[in-house]
PDB file of C-alpha atoms in Angstrom:
ATOM      1  CA  MET A 283       9.856 -17.700  12.819  1.00 93.00           C
ATOM      2  CA  LEU A 284      12.462 -15.633  10.977  1.00 93.00           C
ATOM      3  CA  LYS A 285      14.576 -13.527  13.361  1.00 94.00           C
ATOM      4  CA  ILE A 286      16.567 -10.577  12.033  1.00 95.00           C
ATOM      5  CA  ASN A 287      18.994  -8.492  14.074  1.00 94.00           C
ATOM      6  CA  ALA A 288      18.830  -5.109  12.335  1.00 93.00           C
ATOM      7  CA  THR A 289      22.268  -3.773  13.225  1.00 91.00           C
ATOM      8  CA  PRO A 290      23.299  -0.353  11.830  1.00 90.00           C
ATOM      9  CA  GLU A 291      25.382  -2.186   9.228  1.00 92.00           C
ATOM     10  CA  LEU A 292      22.321  -4.033   7.858  1.00 93.00           C
ATOM     11  CA  LYS A 293      21.111  -2.028   4.876  1.00 94.00           C
ATOM     12  CA  PHE A 294      17.380  -1.649   4.262  1.00 94.00           C
ATOM     13  CA  ASP A 295      17.455  -3.428   0.897  1.00 95.00           C
ATOM     14  CA  VAL A 296      19.242  -6.453   2.351  1.00 94.00           C
ATOM     15  CA  LEU A 297      16.820  -6.613   5.285  1.00 94.00           C
ATOM     16  CA  ASN A 298      13.784  -6.440   3.011  1.00 94.00           C
ATOM     17  CA  LYS A 299      15.209  -9.092   0.691  1.00 94.00           C
ATOM     18  CA  GLN A 300      15.574 -11.440   3.654  1.00 94.00           C
ATOM     19  CA  ILE A 301      11.906 -10.952   4.525  1.00 94.00           C
ATOM     20  CA  ARG A 302      10.625 -11.362   0.968  1.00 93.00           C
ATOM     21  CA  GLU A 303      12.651 -14.490   0.267  1.00 93.00           C
ATOM     22  CA  SER A 304      11.761 -16.225   3.524  1.00 93.00           C
ATOM     23  CA  SER A 305       8.925 -18.738   3.652  1.00 93.00           C
ATOM     24  CA  GLU A 306       8.267 -17.878   7.316  1.00 94.00           C
ATOM     25  CA  LYS A 307       4.941 -16.162   8.010  1.00 95.00           C
ATOM     26  CA  HIS A 308       6.163 -14.639  11.279  1.00 97.00           C
ATOM     27  CA  VAL A 309       9.149 -12.281  11.246  1.00 96.00           C
ATOM     28  CA  ARG A 310      10.732 -10.651  14.304  1.00 97.00           C
ATOM     29  CA  ILE A 311      13.104  -7.735  13.751  1.00 97.00           C
ATOM     30  CA  SER A 312      15.185  -6.533  16.693  1.00 95.00           C
ATOM     31  CA  HIS A 313      17.227  -3.323  17.061  1.00 95.00           C
ATOM     32  CA  ALA A 314      15.682  -1.610  14.026  1.00 95.00           C
ATOM     33  CA  ILE A 315      17.527   1.636  13.392  1.00 94.00           C
ATOM     34  CA  GLY A 316      16.020   3.549  10.506  1.00 94.00           C
ATOM     35  CA  GLN A 317      15.826   0.836   7.836  1.00 96.00           C
ATOM     36  CA  ARG A 318      13.269   1.997   5.255  1.00 96.00           C
ATOM     37  CA  TYR A 319      10.390   0.297   3.411  1.00 97.00           C
ATOM     38  CA  ILE A 320      10.068  -2.607   5.842  1.00 96.00           C
ATOM     39  CA  ALA A 321       7.202  -4.898   4.736  1.00 95.00           C
ATOM     40  CA  ALA A 322       6.401  -2.709   1.719  1.00 95.00           C
ATOM     41  CA  GLY A 323       3.683  -4.399  -0.348  1.00 94.00           C
ATOM     42  CA  LEU A 324       3.793  -7.470   1.860  1.00 95.00           C
ATOM     43  CA  ALA A 325       0.807  -9.835   2.168  1.00 96.00           C
ATOM     44  CA  GLY A 326       0.030 -12.590   4.648  1.00 94.00           C
ATOM     45  CA  ARG A 327       2.820 -11.937   7.151  1.00 96.00           C
ATOM     46  CA  ARG A 328       3.127 -10.958  10.796  1.00 97.00           C
ATOM     47  CA  ILE A 329       6.022  -8.567  11.409  1.00 97.00           C
ATOM     48  CA  ASP A 330       7.085  -7.680  14.979  1.00 98.00           C
ATOM     49  CA  ILE A 331       9.657  -4.893  15.297  1.00 97.00           C
ATOM     50  CA  ASP A 332      11.716  -3.654  18.236  1.00 95.00           C
ATOM     51  CA  GLY A 333      13.463  -0.336  17.740  1.00 94.00           C
ATOM     52  CA  THR A 334      12.715   2.441  15.254  1.00 95.00           C
ATOM     53  CA  PRO A 335      12.003   1.463  11.639  1.00 96.00           C
ATOM     54  CA  GLY A 336      12.619   4.080   8.953  1.00 96.00           C
ATOM     55  CA  ASN A 337      10.377   5.892   6.502  1.00 97.00           C
ATOM     56  CA  ALA A 338       7.539   4.201   4.595  1.00 97.00           C
ATOM     57  CA  LEU A 339       7.043   1.305   6.987  1.00 97.00           C
ATOM     58  CA  GLY A 340       4.266  -0.851   5.502  1.00 96.00           C
ATOM     59  CA  ALA A 341       3.968   1.196   2.320  1.00 97.00           C
ATOM     60  CA  TYR A 342       1.468  -0.482  -0.039  1.00 96.00           C
ATOM     61  CA  LEU A 343       0.831  -3.054   2.690  1.00 96.00           C
ATOM     62  CA  ASP A 344      -1.469  -5.736   1.309  1.00 95.00           C
ATOM     63  CA  GLY A 345      -2.777  -7.740   4.241  1.00 94.00           C
ATOM     64  CA  SER A 346       0.070  -8.150   6.731  1.00 96.00           C
ATOM     65  CA  THR A 347       0.090  -7.109  10.391  1.00 97.00           C
ATOM     66  CA  ILE A 348       2.987  -4.997  11.692  1.00 98.00           C
ATOM     67  CA  THR A 349       3.543  -4.308  15.395  1.00 98.00           C
ATOM     68  CA  VAL A 350       6.232  -1.850  16.505  1.00 97.00           C
ATOM     69  CA  GLU A 351       7.383  -1.734  20.122  1.00 95.00           C
ATOM     70  CA  GLY A 352       8.727   1.785  19.729  1.00 93.00           C
ATOM     71  CA  ASN A 353       8.469   4.830  17.490  1.00 96.00           C
ATOM     72  CA  VAL A 354       8.162   5.007  13.711  1.00 96.00           C
ATOM     73  CA  GLN A 355       9.383   7.624  11.262  1.00 97.00           C
ATOM     74  CA  ASP A 356       7.593   9.343   8.359  1.00 97.00           C
ATOM     75  CA  ALA A 357       5.042   7.983   5.853  1.00 97.00           C
ATOM     76  CA  THR A 358       4.035   4.911   7.844  1.00 97.00           C
ATOM     77  CA  GLY A 359       1.350   3.035   5.877  1.00 97.00           C
ATOM     78  CA  ASP A 360       1.906   5.118   2.729  1.00 96.00           C
ATOM     79  CA  THR A 361      -0.778   4.058   0.208  1.00 95.00           C
ATOM     80  CA  MET A 362      -1.503   0.831   2.123  1.00 96.00           C
ATOM     81  CA  ASN A 363      -4.315  -1.380   0.824  1.00 95.00           C
ATOM     82  CA  THR A 364      -5.212  -3.754   3.682  1.00 95.00           C
ATOM     83  CA  GLY A 365      -3.712  -4.979   6.921  1.00 97.00           C
ATOM     84  CA  GLU A 366      -2.857  -3.388  10.259  1.00 98.00           C
ATOM     85  CA  ILE A 367      -0.005  -1.367  11.693  1.00 98.00           C
ATOM     86  CA  ILE A 368       0.176  -1.055  15.489  1.00 98.00           C
ATOM     87  CA  VAL A 369       2.652   1.432  16.962  1.00 97.00           C
ATOM     88  CA  HIS A 370       3.298   1.493  20.705  1.00 96.00           C
ATOM     89  CA  GLY A 371       5.175   4.802  20.497  1.00 95.00           C
ATOM     90  CA  ASN A 372       4.940   7.947  18.364  1.00 96.00           C
ATOM     91  CA  ALA A 373       4.802   8.389  14.586  1.00 97.00           C
ATOM     92  CA  GLY A 374       6.407  10.972  12.315  1.00 96.00           C
ATOM     93  CA  ASP A 375       4.849  13.040   9.529  1.00 97.00           C
ATOM     94  CA  ALA A 376       2.452  11.886   6.786  1.00 97.00           C
ATOM     95  CA  THR A 377       1.151   8.841   8.665  1.00 97.00           C
ATOM     96  CA  GLY A 378      -1.331   7.013   6.432  1.00 97.00           C
ATOM     97  CA  TYR A 379      -0.507   9.133   3.396  1.00 96.00           C
ATOM     98  CA  ALA A 380      -2.989   8.268   0.600  1.00 95.00           C
ATOM     99  CA  MET A 381      -3.944   5.019   2.339  1.00 95.00           C
ATOM    100  CA  ARG A 382      -6.720   3.122   0.562  1.00 94.00           C
ATOM    101  CA  GLY A 383      -7.644   0.553   3.207  1.00 95.00           C
ATOM    102  CA  GLY A 384      -6.489  -1.150   6.349  1.00 96.00           C
ATOM    103  CA  SER A 385      -5.892   0.452   9.740  1.00 98.00           C
ATOM    104  CA  ILE A 386      -3.142   2.171  11.717  1.00 98.00           C
ATOM    105  CA  TYR A 387      -3.232   2.373  15.520  1.00 98.00           C
ATOM    106  CA  ILE A 388      -0.755   4.694  17.258  1.00 97.00           C
ATOM    107  CA  ARG A 389      -0.548   4.891  21.046  1.00 96.00           C
ATOM    108  CA  GLY A 390       1.320   8.195  21.055  1.00 95.00           C
ATOM    109  CA  ASN A 391       1.378  11.287  18.861  1.00 96.00           C
ATOM    110  CA  THR A 392       1.816  11.792  15.136  1.00 96.00           C
ATOM    111  CA  GLY A 393       3.341  14.639  13.182  1.00 96.00           C
ATOM    112  CA  TYR A 394       2.156  16.822  10.326  1.00 96.00           C
ATOM    113  CA  ARG A 395      -0.227  15.776   7.549  1.00 96.00           C
ATOM    114  CA  ALA A 396      -1.513  12.528   8.994  1.00 97.00           C
ATOM    115  CA  GLY A 397      -4.234  11.056   6.785  1.00 96.00           C
ATOM    116  CA  ILE A 398      -3.485  13.375   3.864  1.00 96.00           C
ATOM    117  CA  HIS A 399      -5.233  12.158   0.683  1.00 94.00           C
ATOM    118  CA  MET A 400      -6.896   9.214   2.469  1.00 95.00           C
ATOM    119  CA  LYS A 401      -9.554   7.666   0.271  1.00 93.00           C
ATOM    120  CA  ALA A 402     -12.190   4.923   0.398  1.00 89.00           C
ATOM    121  CA  TYR A 403     -13.637   2.603  -2.242  1.00 84.00           C
ATOM    122  CA  LYS A 404     -16.612   0.298  -1.647  1.00 82.00           C
ATOM    123  CA  THR A 405     -15.574  -1.991   1.229  1.00 85.00           C
ATOM    124  CA  GLN A 406     -12.116  -0.403   1.442  1.00 88.00           C
ATOM    125  CA  GLN A 407     -12.457   1.939   4.430  1.00 93.00           C
ATOM    126  CA  PRO A 408      -9.099   3.067   5.866  1.00 96.00           C
ATOM    127  CA  VAL A 409      -8.777   4.199   9.475  1.00 98.00           C
ATOM    128  CA  VAL A 410      -6.086   5.927  11.512  1.00 98.00           C
ATOM    129  CA  VAL A 411      -6.475   6.059  15.309  1.00 98.00           C
ATOM    130  CA  ILE A 412      -4.064   8.384  17.112  1.00 98.00           C
ATOM    131  CA  GLY A 413      -3.875   7.966  20.862  1.00 97.00           C
ATOM    132  CA  GLY A 414      -2.192  11.274  21.600  1.00 96.00           C
ATOM    133  CA  LYS A 415      -2.167  14.438  19.506  1.00 96.00           C
ATOM    134  CA  ALA A 416      -1.723  15.241  15.810  1.00 96.00           C
ATOM    135  CA  GLY A 417       0.261  17.939  14.043  1.00 95.00           C
ATOM    136  CA  SER A 418      -0.951  20.507  11.533  1.00 95.00           C
ATOM    137  CA  PHE A 419      -2.802  19.658   8.296  1.00 95.00           C
ATOM    138  CA  LEU A 420      -4.506  16.589   9.761  1.00 96.00           C
ATOM    139  CA  GLY A 421      -6.753  15.056   7.069  1.00 95.00           C
ATOM    140  CA  GLU A 422      -5.600  17.463   4.375  1.00 93.00           C
ATOM    141  CA  TYR A 423      -7.489  16.683   1.123  1.00 93.00           C
ATOM    142  CA  GLN A 424      -9.125  13.709   2.841  1.00 94.00           C
ATOM    143  CA  ALA A 425     -11.450  11.938   0.386  1.00 93.00           C
ATOM    144  CA  GLY A 426     -12.663   9.051   2.565  1.00 94.00           C
ATOM    145  CA  GLY A 427     -11.994   6.900   5.565  1.00 96.00           C
ATOM    146  CA  THR A 428     -11.835   7.688   9.275  1.00 97.00           C
ATOM    147  CA  ILE A 429      -9.352   9.570  11.446  1.00 98.00           C
ATOM    148  CA  ILE A 430      -9.724   9.490  15.241  1.00 98.00           C
ATOM    149  CA  VAL A 431      -7.596  11.553  17.640  1.00 97.00           C
ATOM    150  CA  LEU A 432      -7.997  10.678  21.327  1.00 96.00           C
ATOM    151  CA  ASP A 433      -5.734  13.201  23.108  1.00 95.00           C
ATOM    152  CA  LEU A 434      -4.742  10.643  25.743  1.00 93.00           C
ATOM    153  CA  GLU A 435      -1.954  11.230  28.212  1.00 83.00           C
ATOM    154  CA  PRO A 436       1.269   9.432  27.292  1.00 75.00           C
ATOM    155  CA  PRO A 437       1.869   6.230  29.238  1.00 67.00           C
ATOM    156  CA  VAL A 438       4.595   6.075  31.887  1.00 62.00           C
ATOM    157  CA  THR A 439       6.053   3.114  33.730  1.00 56.00           C
ATOM    158  CA  ILE A 440       6.107   3.170  37.539  1.00 53.00           C
ATOM    159  CA  ASN A 441       7.477   0.158  39.417  1.00 60.00           C
ATOM    160  CA  GLY A 442       7.082  -1.938  36.307  1.00 59.00           C
ATOM    161  CA  GLU A 443       3.428  -1.013  35.725  1.00 60.00           C
ATOM    162  CA  VAL A 444       2.215   1.106  32.816  1.00 57.00           C
ATOM    163  CA  THR A 445      -0.117   3.960  33.763  1.00 58.00           C
ATOM    164  CA  ALA A 446      -1.293   7.236  32.247  1.00 56.00           C
ATOM    165  CA  GLY A 447       1.108  10.162  32.529  1.00 55.00           C
ATOM    166  CA  ALA A 448       0.570  13.898  32.827  1.00 54.00           C
ATOM    167  CA  PRO A 449      -1.505  15.654  30.113  1.00 55.00           C
ATOM    168  CA  MET A 450       0.411  17.594  27.454  1.00 58.00           C
ATOM    169  CA  ALA A 451      -0.275  21.307  27.243  1.00 61.00           C
ATOM    170  CA  ARG A 452      -0.598  21.798  23.481  1.00 74.00           C
ATOM    171  CA  GLU A 453      -3.836  21.533  21.510  1.00 87.00           C
ATOM    172  CA  ILE A 454      -5.160  18.185  20.303  1.00 92.00           C
ATOM    173  CA  THR A 455      -4.179  19.098  16.718  1.00 94.00           C
ATOM    174  CA  GLY A 456      -2.118  21.734  14.984  1.00 92.00           C
ATOM    175  CA  ALA A 457      -3.462  24.257  12.486  1.00 92.00           C
ATOM    176  CA  PHE A 458      -5.349  23.741   9.206  1.00 92.00           C
ATOM    177  CA  VAL A 459      -7.271  20.608  10.161  1.00 93.00           C
ATOM    178  CA  GLY A 460      -9.246  19.192   7.224  1.00 92.00           C
ATOM    179  CA  THR A 461      -7.949  21.685   4.662  1.00 90.00           C
ATOM    180  CA  GLY A 462      -9.355  20.577   1.301  1.00 90.00           C
ATOM    181  CA  MET A 463     -11.328  17.743   2.939  1.00 92.00           C
ATOM    182  CA  HIS A 464     -14.054  16.408   0.636  1.00 90.00           C
ATOM    183  CA  GLY A 465     -14.889  12.982   2.076  1.00 93.00           C
ATOM    184  CA  GLY A 466     -14.617  10.785   5.140  1.00 95.00           C
ATOM    185  CA  ALA A 467     -14.719  11.972   8.743  1.00 96.00           C
ATOM    186  CA  ILE A 468     -12.408  13.147  11.524  1.00 97.00           C
ATOM    187  CA  TYR A 469     -13.251  12.543  15.191  1.00 98.00           C
ATOM    188  CA  LEU A 470     -11.474  14.655  17.821  1.00 97.00           C
ATOM    189  CA  ARG A 471     -11.905  13.774  21.504  1.00 96.00           C
ATOM    190  CA  THR A 472     -12.420  17.254  22.943  1.00 94.00           C
ATOM    191  CA  GLU A 473     -14.928  19.278  24.923  1.00 92.00           C
ATOM    192  CA  LYS A 474     -14.027  22.351  22.877  1.00 89.00           C
ATOM    193  CA  THR A 475     -15.775  23.003  19.575  1.00 88.00           C
ATOM    194  CA  PRO A 476     -12.944  23.634  17.118  1.00 86.00           C
ATOM    195  CA  THR A 477     -12.884  26.719  14.919  1.00 81.00           C
ATOM    196  CA  LEU A 478     -12.660  25.530  11.330  1.00 85.00           C
ATOM    197  CA  PRO A 479     -13.198  26.847   7.785  1.00 80.00           C
ATOM    198  CA  LYS A 480     -16.826  27.099   6.659  1.00 83.00           C
ATOM    199  CA  GLN A 481     -16.247  24.153   4.300  1.00 86.00           C
ATOM    200  CA  ILE A 482     -16.097  21.821   7.341  1.00 92.00           C
ATOM    201  CA  HIS A 483     -19.217  20.839   9.278  1.00 92.00           C
ATOM    202  CA  VAL A 484     -18.734  20.226  13.014  1.00 94.00           C
ATOM    203  CA  ALA A 485     -21.030  18.273  15.339  1.00 95.00           C
ATOM    204  CA  MET A 486     -20.382  17.611  19.039  1.00 96.00           C
ATOM    205  CA  LYS A 487     -21.480  14.224  20.462  1.00 96.00           C
ATOM    206  CA  LYS A 488     -20.607  11.790  23.198  1.00 96.00           C
ATOM    207  CA  GLY A 489     -18.656   8.755  22.072  1.00 96.00           C
ATOM    208  CA  THR A 490     -21.545   6.533  23.128  1.00 96.00           C
ATOM    209  CA  GLU A 491     -23.663   8.328  20.518  1.00 97.00           C
ATOM    210  CA  ILE A 492     -21.217   7.575  17.684  1.00 97.00           C
ATOM    211  CA  PRO A 493     -21.578   3.855  16.849  1.00 96.00           C
ATOM    212  CA  GLU A 494     -19.293   4.105  13.834  1.00 95.00           C
ATOM    213  CA  ILE A 495     -16.194   4.583  16.024  1.00 96.00           C
ATOM    214  CA  LYS A 496     -16.929   1.966  18.693  1.00 96.00           C
ATOM    215  CA  SER A 497     -15.218  -0.971  16.960  1.00 96.00           C
ATOM    216  CA  TYR A 498     -12.087   1.102  16.344  1.00 97.00           C
ATOM    217  CA  ILE A 499     -11.930   2.271  19.964  1.00 97.00           C
ATOM    218  CA  THR A 500     -12.467  -1.304  21.148  1.00 97.00           C
ATOM    219  CA  LYS A 501      -9.582  -2.576  19.059  1.00 97.00           C
ATOM    220  CA  PHE A 502      -7.353   0.329  20.123  1.00 97.00           C
ATOM    221  CA  CYS A 503      -7.933  -0.560  23.774  1.00 96.00           C
ATOM    222  CA  GLU A 504      -7.181  -4.221  23.064  1.00 96.00           C
ATOM    223  CA  TYR A 505      -3.818  -3.263  21.602  1.00 96.00           C
ATOM    224  CA  PHE A 506      -2.955  -0.730  24.327  1.00 95.00           C
ATOM    225  CA  SER A 507      -3.996  -2.140  27.686  1.00 91.00           C
ATOM    226  CA  ASP A 508      -3.370   1.057  29.661  1.00 90.00           C
ATOM    227  CA  VAL A 509      -6.347   2.727  27.938  1.00 92.00           C
ATOM    228  CA  ASN A 510      -9.912   2.533  29.298  1.00 92.00           C
ATOM    229  CA  LYS A 511     -12.568   2.079  26.609  1.00 94.00           C
ATOM    230  CA  ASP A 512     -15.519   3.183  28.736  1.00 95.00           C
ATOM    231  CA  SER A 513     -13.757   6.396  29.684  1.00 93.00           C
ATOM    232  CA  ILE A 514     -13.067   7.215  26.044  1.00 95.00           C
ATOM    233  CA  LEU A 515     -16.604   6.498  24.864  1.00 96.00           C
ATOM    234  CA  ALA A 516     -18.034   8.598  27.703  1.00 95.00           C
ATOM    235  CA  SER A 517     -16.056  11.597  26.392  1.00 95.00           C
ATOM    236  CA  THR A 518     -17.215  14.275  23.970  1.00 96.00           C
ATOM    237  CA  PHE A 519     -16.028  14.214  20.375  1.00 97.00           C
ATOM    238  CA  ALA A 520     -16.002  16.865  17.674  1.00 96.00           C
ATOM    239  CA  ILE A 521     -17.091  15.195  14.414  1.00 96.00           C
ATOM    240  CA  LEU A 522     -15.668  16.874  11.328  1.00 96.00           C
ATOM    241  CA  THR A 523     -17.201  16.189   7.922  1.00 94.00           C
ATOM    242  CA  PRO A 524     -17.115  18.133   4.658  1.00 92.00           C
ATOM    243  CA  ASP A 525     -20.031  20.505   4.088  1.00 82.00           C
ATOM    244  CA  SER A 526     -21.604  19.300   0.850  1.00 72.00           C
ATOM    245  CA  ASN A 527     -23.443  22.615   0.474  1.00 71.00           C
ATOM    246  CA  ASN A 528     -20.180  24.556   0.544  1.00 66.00           C
ATOM    247  CA  PRO A 529     -17.513  22.241  -0.883  1.00 65.00           C
ATOM    248  CA  TYR A 530     -13.806  22.929  -1.032  1.00 62.00           C
ATOM    249  CA  LYS A 531     -13.781  22.256  -4.773  1.00 56.00           C
ATOM    250  CA  GLN A 532     -14.876  25.861  -5.273  1.00 52.00           C
ATOM    251  CA  LEU A 533     -11.462  26.936  -3.994  1.00 51.00           C
ATOM    252  CA  TYR A 534      -9.485  24.708  -6.384  1.00 46.00           C
ATOM    253  CA  THR A 535     -11.152  25.328  -9.759  1.00 43.00           C
ATOM    254  CA  SER A 536     -11.343  28.311 -12.055  1.00 42.00           C
ATOM    255  CA  ASN A 537     -15.112  28.053 -12.535  1.00 40.00           C
TER     256      ASN A 537
END
């Protein structure tokens, strides 16, 4: 295993060169402090990170698995192809920007424009699962793939044991959810039917009635042991899909 101590003096390009030039399949990075582009385009590796990696973590990821024991910054999984990114904290803006495949699992919240320009092609079906809440413009221009927002309480540690904390007061997402959406689906764990533009179709179902999300919820709960799968699947979800009879394309063309 390659071990890298990412001190503030260690520049992102030097860190990434060490990873690329190593023959080790398992890399552990400690004390990450904003180094960008970690594991960009990387295939066939396992990357474990302590600390806070910088922007574009796992950009163009091509089959590696990244686990972060902390928060991540903006553009995590930017245009990733395959692989997995598991974040035990929160994520910044533009999580999963234009991702084409693979999966991102976030225990906490994410910022603005998560899943923007997500797309799918044949067996390439990207997924982003957000354990907490999402910011505004979730799924903006989404063309494929799956986004799931669970609105779970943040975990807290009491006497060394991780448990659920107090619920956060703000809404499960910010404004303008699904703006320009023309493919894929968004699943929001909520009892409240969201008010959305007429170009978005909304259906309310129990999680047990939505088989297409079960495998993602199962994996999420495997990664984050403080979460109860049965409780999540027993909850109500709002399912957001584009209305093919009233598509957004009418708003973006001159015809």
